[in-house]
Short mmCIF file of C-alpha atoms in Angstrom, two decimals:
data_model
loop_
_atom_site.label_atom_id
_atom_site.label_comp_id
_atom_site.label_asym_id
_atom_site.label_seq_id
_atom_site.Cartn_x
_atom_site.Cartn_y
_atom_site.Cartn_z
CA MET Q 17 115.92 161.35 99.44
CA TYR Q 18 114.43 158.68 101.69
CA LEU Q 19 112.72 159.93 104.86
CA VAL Q 20 111.33 157.93 107.76
CA GLU Q 21 107.84 159.37 108.28
CA SER Q 22 105.84 156.85 110.33
CA LYS Q 23 106.09 156.19 114.04
CA GLY Q 24 106.45 152.47 113.35
CA GLY Q 25 109.35 153.09 110.97
CA ALA Q 26 111.00 155.32 113.56
CA ILE Q 27 110.72 152.65 116.27
CA ALA Q 28 112.17 150.06 113.86
CA CYS Q 29 115.16 152.37 113.29
CA MET Q 30 115.59 152.77 117.06
CA LEU Q 31 115.56 149.01 117.71
CA LEU Q 32 118.09 148.32 114.96
CA SER Q 33 120.22 151.20 116.21
CA LEU Q 34 120.02 149.75 119.73
CA SER Q 35 121.48 146.43 118.62
CA PHE Q 36 124.33 148.10 116.70
CA LEU Q 37 125.22 150.64 119.41
CA GLY Q 38 125.17 147.96 122.09
CA THR Q 39 127.52 145.65 120.18
CA TRP Q 40 130.39 147.84 119.00
CA PRO Q 41 131.66 148.66 122.54
CA ALA Q 42 131.91 144.92 123.23
CA ILE Q 43 134.18 144.50 120.20
CA MET Q 44 136.43 147.38 121.30
CA THR Q 45 136.64 145.95 124.84
CA LEU Q 46 137.46 142.50 123.49
CA LEU Q 47 140.44 143.88 121.55
CA GLU Q 48 141.75 145.84 124.57
CA ARG Q 49 141.54 142.74 126.76
CA ARG Q 50 143.50 140.80 124.16
CA GLY Q 51 146.29 143.35 124.39
CA ARG Q 52 145.71 145.50 121.30
CA LEU Q 53 146.56 149.13 121.96
CA PRO Q 54 143.46 151.34 122.23
CA GLN Q 55 145.14 153.95 120.02
CA HIS Q 56 145.43 151.41 117.19
CA THR Q 57 141.87 150.16 117.64
CA TYR Q 58 140.35 153.62 117.77
CA LEU Q 59 142.17 154.80 114.64
CA ASP Q 60 140.76 151.82 112.73
CA TYR Q 61 137.32 152.36 114.22
CA THR Q 62 137.13 156.03 113.27
CA ILE Q 63 137.91 155.32 109.60
CA THR Q 64 134.94 153.01 109.07
CA ASN Q 65 132.74 155.16 111.32
CA LEU Q 66 133.15 157.97 108.76
CA LEU Q 67 132.71 155.49 105.91
CA ALA Q 68 129.29 154.51 107.30
CA ALA Q 69 128.15 158.15 107.20
CA VAL Q 70 129.33 158.50 103.59
CA ILE Q 71 127.49 155.31 102.57
CA ILE Q 72 124.26 156.48 104.26
CA ALA Q 73 124.52 159.94 102.64
CA LEU Q 74 125.15 158.58 99.12
CA THR Q 75 122.34 156.01 99.33
CA PHE Q 76 119.43 157.15 101.53
CA GLY Q 77 120.42 160.79 101.00
CA GLN Q 78 120.33 160.48 97.22
CA ILE Q 79 117.25 158.29 96.67
CA GLY Q 80 114.63 160.09 94.57
CA SER Q 81 114.62 163.57 93.07
CA SER Q 82 115.76 166.73 94.84
CA THR Q 83 113.28 169.52 95.66
CA ALA Q 84 113.76 173.10 96.87
CA GLU Q 85 112.35 172.30 100.32
CA VAL Q 86 113.94 168.85 100.70
CA PRO Q 87 117.20 168.77 98.73
CA ASN Q 88 119.28 165.66 98.28
CA PHE Q 89 122.63 165.26 100.01
CA LEU Q 90 124.86 166.35 97.11
CA THR Q 91 122.60 169.31 96.28
CA GLN Q 92 122.75 170.59 99.84
CA LEU Q 93 126.55 170.54 100.02
CA SER Q 94 126.71 173.78 98.01
CA GLN Q 95 124.02 175.66 99.97
CA ASP Q 96 124.67 178.44 102.50
CA ASN Q 97 123.89 176.54 105.69
CA TRP Q 98 127.11 176.94 107.68
CA PRO Q 99 125.50 177.86 111.03
CA CYS Q 100 123.75 174.49 111.12
CA ILE Q 101 126.81 172.68 109.77
CA LEU Q 102 128.85 174.05 112.69
CA LEU Q 103 126.22 172.80 115.15
CA ALA Q 104 126.34 169.34 113.57
CA MET Q 105 130.13 169.37 113.76
CA ALA Q 106 129.99 170.42 117.42
CA GLY Q 107 127.85 167.36 118.06
CA GLY Q 108 130.49 165.21 116.38
CA VAL Q 109 133.23 166.72 118.55
CA VAL Q 110 131.50 165.90 121.86
CA LEU Q 111 130.60 162.41 120.64
CA SER Q 112 134.22 161.79 119.68
CA LEU Q 113 135.41 162.94 123.12
CA GLY Q 114 132.86 160.68 124.77
CA ASN Q 115 133.80 157.62 122.70
CA LEU Q 116 137.49 158.27 123.27
CA SER Q 117 136.95 158.46 127.03
CA THR Q 118 134.90 155.28 127.24
CA GLN Q 119 137.62 153.12 125.71
CA TYR Q 120 139.64 153.84 128.87
CA ALA Q 121 136.65 153.72 131.22
CA TRP Q 122 135.81 150.18 130.05
CA ALA Q 123 139.14 148.98 131.38
CA PHE Q 124 138.56 150.43 134.86
CA VAL Q 125 134.90 149.79 135.61
CA GLY Q 126 133.89 147.19 133.03
CA LEU Q 127 131.74 147.27 129.94
CA SER Q 128 128.35 146.90 131.63
CA VAL Q 129 128.70 149.62 134.28
CA THR Q 130 130.36 152.09 131.90
CA GLU Q 131 127.53 151.79 129.38
CA VAL Q 132 124.83 152.06 132.05
CA ILE Q 133 126.26 155.20 133.64
CA THR Q 134 127.02 157.02 130.37
CA SER Q 135 123.67 156.10 128.87
CA SER Q 136 121.75 157.17 131.97
CA ILE Q 137 123.48 160.55 132.08
CA THR Q 138 122.78 160.94 128.36
CA VAL Q 139 119.09 160.32 128.88
CA VAL Q 140 118.70 162.51 131.96
CA ILE Q 141 120.38 165.54 130.37
CA GLY Q 142 120.05 164.95 126.62
CA THR Q 143 116.44 163.79 126.60
CA THR Q 144 115.33 166.77 128.68
CA LEU Q 145 117.06 169.17 126.26
CA ASN Q 146 115.59 167.40 123.23
CA TYR Q 147 112.08 167.48 124.70
CA PHE Q 148 112.08 171.28 124.80
CA LEU Q 149 113.96 171.65 121.49
CA ASP Q 150 111.35 169.48 119.76
CA ASP Q 151 108.56 171.78 120.96
CA LYS Q 152 107.28 169.13 123.38
CA ILE Q 153 106.04 166.70 120.69
CA ASN Q 154 106.75 163.80 123.05
CA LYS Q 155 104.33 162.98 125.86
CA ALA Q 156 105.82 164.50 129.01
CA GLU Q 157 103.68 162.40 131.38
CA ILE Q 158 105.31 159.29 129.86
CA LEU Q 159 108.73 160.64 128.91
CA PHE Q 160 109.90 161.95 132.27
CA PRO Q 161 108.98 158.87 134.34
CA GLY Q 162 111.19 157.02 131.85
CA VAL Q 163 113.97 159.52 132.50
CA GLY Q 164 113.50 158.88 136.22
CA CYS Q 165 113.98 155.15 135.66
CA PHE Q 166 117.28 155.85 133.89
CA LEU Q 167 118.39 157.99 136.82
CA ILE Q 168 117.66 155.15 139.25
CA ALA Q 169 119.56 152.79 136.93
CA VAL Q 170 122.73 154.89 137.12
CA CYS Q 171 122.65 154.78 140.92
CA LEU Q 172 122.22 151.01 140.83
CA ALA Q 173 125.08 150.74 138.29
CA SER Q 174 127.46 152.46 140.68
CA ALA Q 175 126.40 150.06 143.43
CA VAL Q 176 126.88 147.06 141.11
CA HIS Q 177 130.41 148.16 140.27
CA SER Q 178 131.33 148.75 143.90
CA SER Q 179 129.98 145.35 144.92
CA ASN Q 180 131.65 143.51 142.02
CA ALA Q 181 134.99 145.24 142.69
CA ALA Q 182 134.79 144.10 146.31
CA ASP Q 183 134.05 140.55 145.13
CA ASN Q 184 137.09 140.54 142.84
CA LYS Q 185 139.33 141.90 145.58
CA ALA Q 186 138.13 139.18 147.94
CA LYS Q 187 138.90 136.48 145.33
CA LEU Q 188 142.47 137.75 144.96
CA MET Q 189 143.04 138.17 148.70
CA ALA Q 190 141.73 134.66 149.33
CA GLN Q 191 144.71 133.36 147.35
CA GLY Q 192 147.12 135.85 148.91
CA ILE Q 193 147.67 137.67 145.60
CA ASP Q 194 149.18 141.17 145.59
CA THR Q 195 147.80 143.14 142.63
CA SER Q 196 150.89 145.36 142.43
CA VAL Q 197 153.03 142.28 141.84
CA VAL Q 198 150.74 141.15 139.04
CA LYS Q 199 151.10 144.54 137.41
CA GLU Q 200 154.89 144.50 137.60
CA ALA Q 201 155.11 140.94 136.33
CA SER Q 202 153.33 141.78 133.08
CA PRO Q 203 154.71 145.03 131.66
CA ASN Q 204 153.82 144.21 128.05
CA ASN Q 205 151.20 142.29 126.12
CA GLY Q 206 153.07 141.99 122.86
CA ASP Q 207 155.26 143.91 120.50
CA PRO Q 208 153.43 147.01 119.21
CA GLU Q 209 155.83 147.24 116.28
CA ASN Q 210 154.60 143.97 114.80
CA GLY Q 211 151.11 143.96 116.24
CA SER Q 212 151.47 140.83 118.34
CA SER Q 213 149.18 140.47 121.31
CA GLY Q 214 148.26 138.07 124.09
CA THR Q 215 146.37 134.84 123.72
CA ALA Q 216 142.90 133.99 124.92
CA PRO Q 217 142.47 133.22 128.65
CA LYS Q 218 142.54 129.61 129.83
CA ALA Q 219 141.25 130.06 133.39
CA LYS Q 220 137.54 129.79 134.17
CA PHE Q 221 135.41 132.94 134.17
CA GLY Q 222 135.06 134.58 137.55
CA THR Q 223 138.10 132.99 139.20
CA ALA Q 224 141.13 134.82 140.60
CA ASP Q 225 143.32 133.16 137.96
CA PHE Q 226 141.03 134.53 135.25
CA LEU Q 227 141.33 138.07 136.64
CA ILE Q 228 145.12 137.76 136.65
CA GLU Q 229 145.27 136.43 133.08
CA VAL Q 230 143.13 139.30 131.83
CA GLU Q 231 145.36 141.82 133.60
CA LYS Q 232 148.49 140.31 132.08
CA ARG Q 233 147.16 140.46 128.52
CA ARG Q 234 145.30 143.75 128.50
CA SER Q 235 146.87 146.95 127.17
CA ILE Q 236 145.56 149.17 130.00
CA LYS Q 237 146.65 148.03 133.45
CA VAL Q 238 144.08 148.59 136.20
CA PHE Q 239 145.30 146.56 139.20
CA GLY Q 240 146.47 148.78 142.01
CA LYS Q 241 144.71 151.87 140.64
CA SER Q 242 141.76 153.67 142.17
CA THR Q 243 138.42 152.84 140.58
CA LEU Q 244 137.51 156.48 141.18
CA ILE Q 245 139.59 157.29 138.08
CA GLY Q 246 137.35 155.08 135.99
CA LEU Q 247 134.17 156.57 137.42
CA VAL Q 248 135.38 160.14 136.78
CA ILE Q 249 136.18 159.24 133.16
CA THR Q 250 132.81 157.55 132.83
CA PHE Q 251 130.86 160.56 134.11
CA PHE Q 252 132.83 162.88 131.81
CA ALA Q 253 131.96 160.64 128.85
CA GLY Q 254 128.29 160.67 129.90
CA VAL Q 255 128.16 164.48 129.87
CA CYS Q 256 129.74 164.50 126.39
CA PHE Q 257 127.21 161.95 125.14
CA SER Q 258 124.32 163.97 126.56
CA LEU Q 259 125.14 166.93 124.30
CA PHE Q 260 125.63 165.37 120.86
CA SER Q 261 121.97 164.57 120.15
CA PRO Q 262 120.66 168.07 121.12
CA ALA Q 263 123.38 169.61 118.92
CA PHE Q 264 122.26 167.41 116.02
CA ASN Q 265 118.63 168.33 116.73
CA LEU Q 266 119.51 172.03 116.45
CA ALA Q 267 121.44 171.39 113.25
CA THR Q 268 118.55 169.67 111.46
CA ASN Q 269 115.60 171.70 112.78
CA ASP Q 270 117.21 175.14 113.25
CA GLN Q 271 115.27 176.05 116.40
CA TRP Q 272 117.63 179.01 116.87
CA HIS Q 273 116.73 180.39 113.39
CA THR Q 274 120.32 180.73 112.23
CA LEU Q 275 119.65 180.07 108.54
CA LYS Q 276 118.93 182.82 106.04
CA GLU Q 277 115.40 183.09 104.70
CA GLY Q 278 114.74 180.61 101.91
CA VAL Q 279 117.61 178.29 102.83
CA PRO Q 280 116.23 174.79 103.59
CA HIS Q 281 117.06 173.01 106.83
CA LEU Q 282 119.90 170.51 106.84
CA VAL Q 283 118.53 167.08 106.01
CA VAL Q 284 119.50 164.27 108.38
CA TYR Q 285 122.01 162.77 105.97
CA THR Q 286 123.88 166.01 105.32
CA ALA Q 287 124.02 166.83 109.03
CA PHE Q 288 125.21 163.31 109.81
CA PHE Q 289 127.97 163.60 107.20
CA TYR Q 290 129.39 166.79 108.74
CA PHE Q 291 128.82 165.36 112.21
CA SER Q 292 130.94 162.32 111.32
CA VAL Q 293 133.65 164.38 109.61
CA SER Q 294 134.33 166.39 112.78
CA CYS Q 295 134.20 163.19 114.85
CA PHE Q 296 136.80 161.64 112.52
CA VAL Q 297 139.16 164.63 112.47
CA LEU Q 298 139.27 165.02 116.26
CA ALA Q 299 139.73 161.29 116.85
CA LEU Q 300 142.51 161.16 114.26
CA ILE Q 301 144.43 164.04 115.85
CA LEU Q 302 144.07 162.88 119.46
CA ASN Q 303 144.90 159.24 118.80
CA ILE Q 304 148.02 160.05 116.78
CA ILE Q 305 149.14 162.17 119.75
CA PHE Q 306 148.32 159.27 122.10
CA LEU Q 307 150.51 156.96 120.03
CA TYR Q 308 153.57 158.91 121.15
CA ARG Q 309 152.22 160.28 124.45
CA PRO Q 310 149.87 157.57 125.77
CA VAL Q 311 147.57 158.07 128.74
CA MET Q 312 146.59 155.65 131.52
CA ASP Q 313 150.02 153.98 131.35
CA ALA Q 314 149.27 152.38 127.98
CA PRO Q 315 152.41 151.39 126.02
CA LYS Q 316 153.90 153.88 123.58
CA SER Q 317 153.59 153.23 119.88
CA THR Q 318 154.30 154.86 116.52
CA LEU Q 319 152.42 155.54 113.31
CA ARG Q 320 154.53 152.88 111.63
CA ALA Q 321 153.57 150.38 114.33
CA TYR Q 322 149.90 151.21 113.87
CA LEU Q 323 150.04 150.70 110.09
CA SER Q 324 151.66 147.28 110.52
CA ASP Q 325 149.30 146.11 113.29
CA TRP Q 326 146.71 143.89 111.56
CA ASN Q 327 145.93 141.80 114.64
CA GLY Q 328 142.25 142.53 115.26
CA ARG Q 329 141.99 145.26 112.62
CA GLY Q 330 139.00 143.64 110.97
CA TRP Q 331 137.10 143.66 114.28
CA ALA Q 332 137.97 147.33 114.82
CA PHE Q 333 136.69 148.14 111.33
CA LEU Q 334 133.46 146.28 112.12
CA ALA Q 335 133.04 148.26 115.35
CA GLY Q 336 133.29 151.52 113.41
CA LEU Q 337 130.68 150.43 110.88
CA LEU Q 338 128.27 149.30 113.61
CA CYS Q 339 128.63 152.58 115.50
CA GLY Q 340 128.27 154.66 112.33
CA PHE Q 341 125.14 152.91 111.10
CA GLY Q 342 123.75 152.84 114.67
CA ASN Q 343 124.09 156.61 115.04
CA GLY Q 344 122.64 157.20 111.58
CA LEU Q 345 119.58 155.07 112.34
CA GLN Q 346 119.10 156.86 115.67
CA PHE Q 347 119.02 160.23 113.91
CA MET Q 348 116.68 158.96 111.18
CA GLY Q 349 114.24 157.75 113.83
CA GLY Q 350 114.62 160.91 115.90
CA GLN Q 351 113.79 163.18 112.98
CA ALA Q 352 110.49 161.35 112.57
CA ALA Q 353 109.38 160.65 116.16
CA GLY Q 354 111.31 163.21 118.18
CA TYR Q 355 114.90 163.06 119.37
CA ALA Q 356 113.79 162.69 122.99
CA ALA Q 357 112.07 159.37 122.18
CA ALA Q 358 115.04 158.32 120.03
CA ASP Q 359 117.18 158.46 123.16
CA ALA Q 360 115.58 155.09 123.95
CA VAL Q 361 118.55 153.64 122.04
CA GLN Q 362 120.56 154.52 125.16
CA ALA Q 363 119.24 151.19 126.41
CA LEU Q 364 122.35 149.82 124.71
CA PRO Q 365 123.66 148.65 128.12
CA LEU Q 366 121.10 145.84 127.89
CA VAL Q 367 123.00 144.58 124.84
CA SER Q 368 126.43 145.48 126.25
CA THR Q 369 125.72 143.69 129.54
CA PHE Q 370 124.81 140.56 127.59
CA TRP Q 371 128.12 140.71 125.71
CA GLY Q 372 129.97 141.57 128.93
CA ILE Q 373 128.69 138.40 130.59
CA VAL Q 374 129.11 136.13 127.54
CA LEU Q 375 132.47 137.37 126.24
CA PHE Q 376 134.24 138.72 129.31
CA GLY Q 377 132.80 136.73 132.19
CA GLU Q 378 131.69 139.83 134.05
CA TYR Q 379 129.88 139.02 137.32
CA ARG Q 380 130.74 135.30 137.15
CA LYS Q 381 131.10 133.81 140.63
CA SER Q 382 130.11 137.12 142.22
CA SER Q 383 128.21 137.53 145.49
CA ARG Q 384 124.46 137.30 145.91
CA ARG Q 385 124.38 141.04 146.64
CA THR Q 386 125.99 141.79 143.29
CA TYR Q 387 123.49 139.61 141.43
CA ILE Q 388 120.53 141.30 143.15
CA LEU Q 389 121.87 144.75 142.27
CA LEU Q 390 122.57 143.67 138.68
CA GLY Q 391 119.06 142.29 138.26
CA SER Q 392 117.54 145.48 139.69
CA MET Q 393 119.65 147.63 137.37
CA LEU Q 394 118.59 145.69 134.27
CA PHE Q 395 114.92 145.75 135.35
CA MET Q 396 115.00 149.54 135.66
CA PHE Q 397 116.60 149.78 132.24
CA ILE Q 398 113.96 147.61 130.58
CA ALA Q 399 111.22 149.67 132.22
CA ALA Q 400 112.87 152.92 131.12
CA VAL Q 401 113.15 151.80 127.49
CA GLY Q 402 109.52 150.75 127.25
CA ILE Q 403 108.33 153.99 128.82
CA LEU Q 404 110.61 156.15 126.65
CA MET Q 405 109.49 154.52 123.39
CA GLY Q 406 105.90 154.90 124.54
CA SER Q 407 106.41 158.67 124.57
CA SER Q 408 107.10 158.80 120.81
CA GLY Q 409 105.40 161.65 118.96
CA HIS Q 410 105.25 162.62 115.30
CA ARG Q 411 107.05 165.53 113.74
CA LYS Q 412 104.72 167.45 111.43
CA ASP Q 413 107.41 168.93 109.18
#
């Protein structure tokens, strides 16, 4: 079995994980804005997300010979380690709930703000829990100032969203556009039975016409709805995200001493496999229910419609692989340098904001106030990431 043992290797895993975890939400958002039903996209995503865990387990988890203290993945499947398996699966459940929530939050408050708020909550709660679970191997005098920077970032993110929403409303009002009329004029984005969806926008980024075109194509309608709904969903997702890493930490290091004497701890790859299985099962059940009983006024669909919908399926599969490998790399780095330091990958909003601006035209033609808040938010994030990675420790066992 391959193990990351050096601090440098752990940081490399975190940086690669950061790029993967910051990119897959942009792909999911792109598909929703093109009219693909979120239920269809998430079902595709969850299949390859599990596939990534299986690939990691059968490669990194099987490299080299198995020993009594550090068994390979397949060897450990038959061992009596169910207490830790259940903890790993609990982590998968909360991650699945968080990911499921964010696909609706993106529609209401945008990719950038959603990722900033959820990531900041994850760091404030999750990193604090991981610091004490890891027996304080990370440097507290560096770690917690970094956590403070994340907390400031979440406040700035809320201000950015409020300012940008006001800018968009002003653009629409300047042209005398009633958002409720836009909503009624575009009840559908395509036929879910054959997978058809809207076309790419033709209006310039940041204009009122662009906002209207996006609303007409997208599968989740947001005009005329309170943005408070999106913020509530976002904060719920953040709380879910803050718990999955501590649960995984407990599963691999058994700080609660749940294993019988002589039974080795779960290796990262075994824990990640069970973690991903529970994530897959919950997502499968909930999204099949949402096909027939959709939430947030999304169109109804059927299992038959999902199976025949190939429009954007390849992108959804790619999103699942990126998320799966990103999570796996985060856990590999966390096992070596401490899960509190590994939470530096929650800087994924830096990547997501880049994609949000490039792909979706977020913040184009916004006010000076919005740009100042956006710049301040990103600065605090960059500072937080550098400080958090600087707190990296080294696990002795």
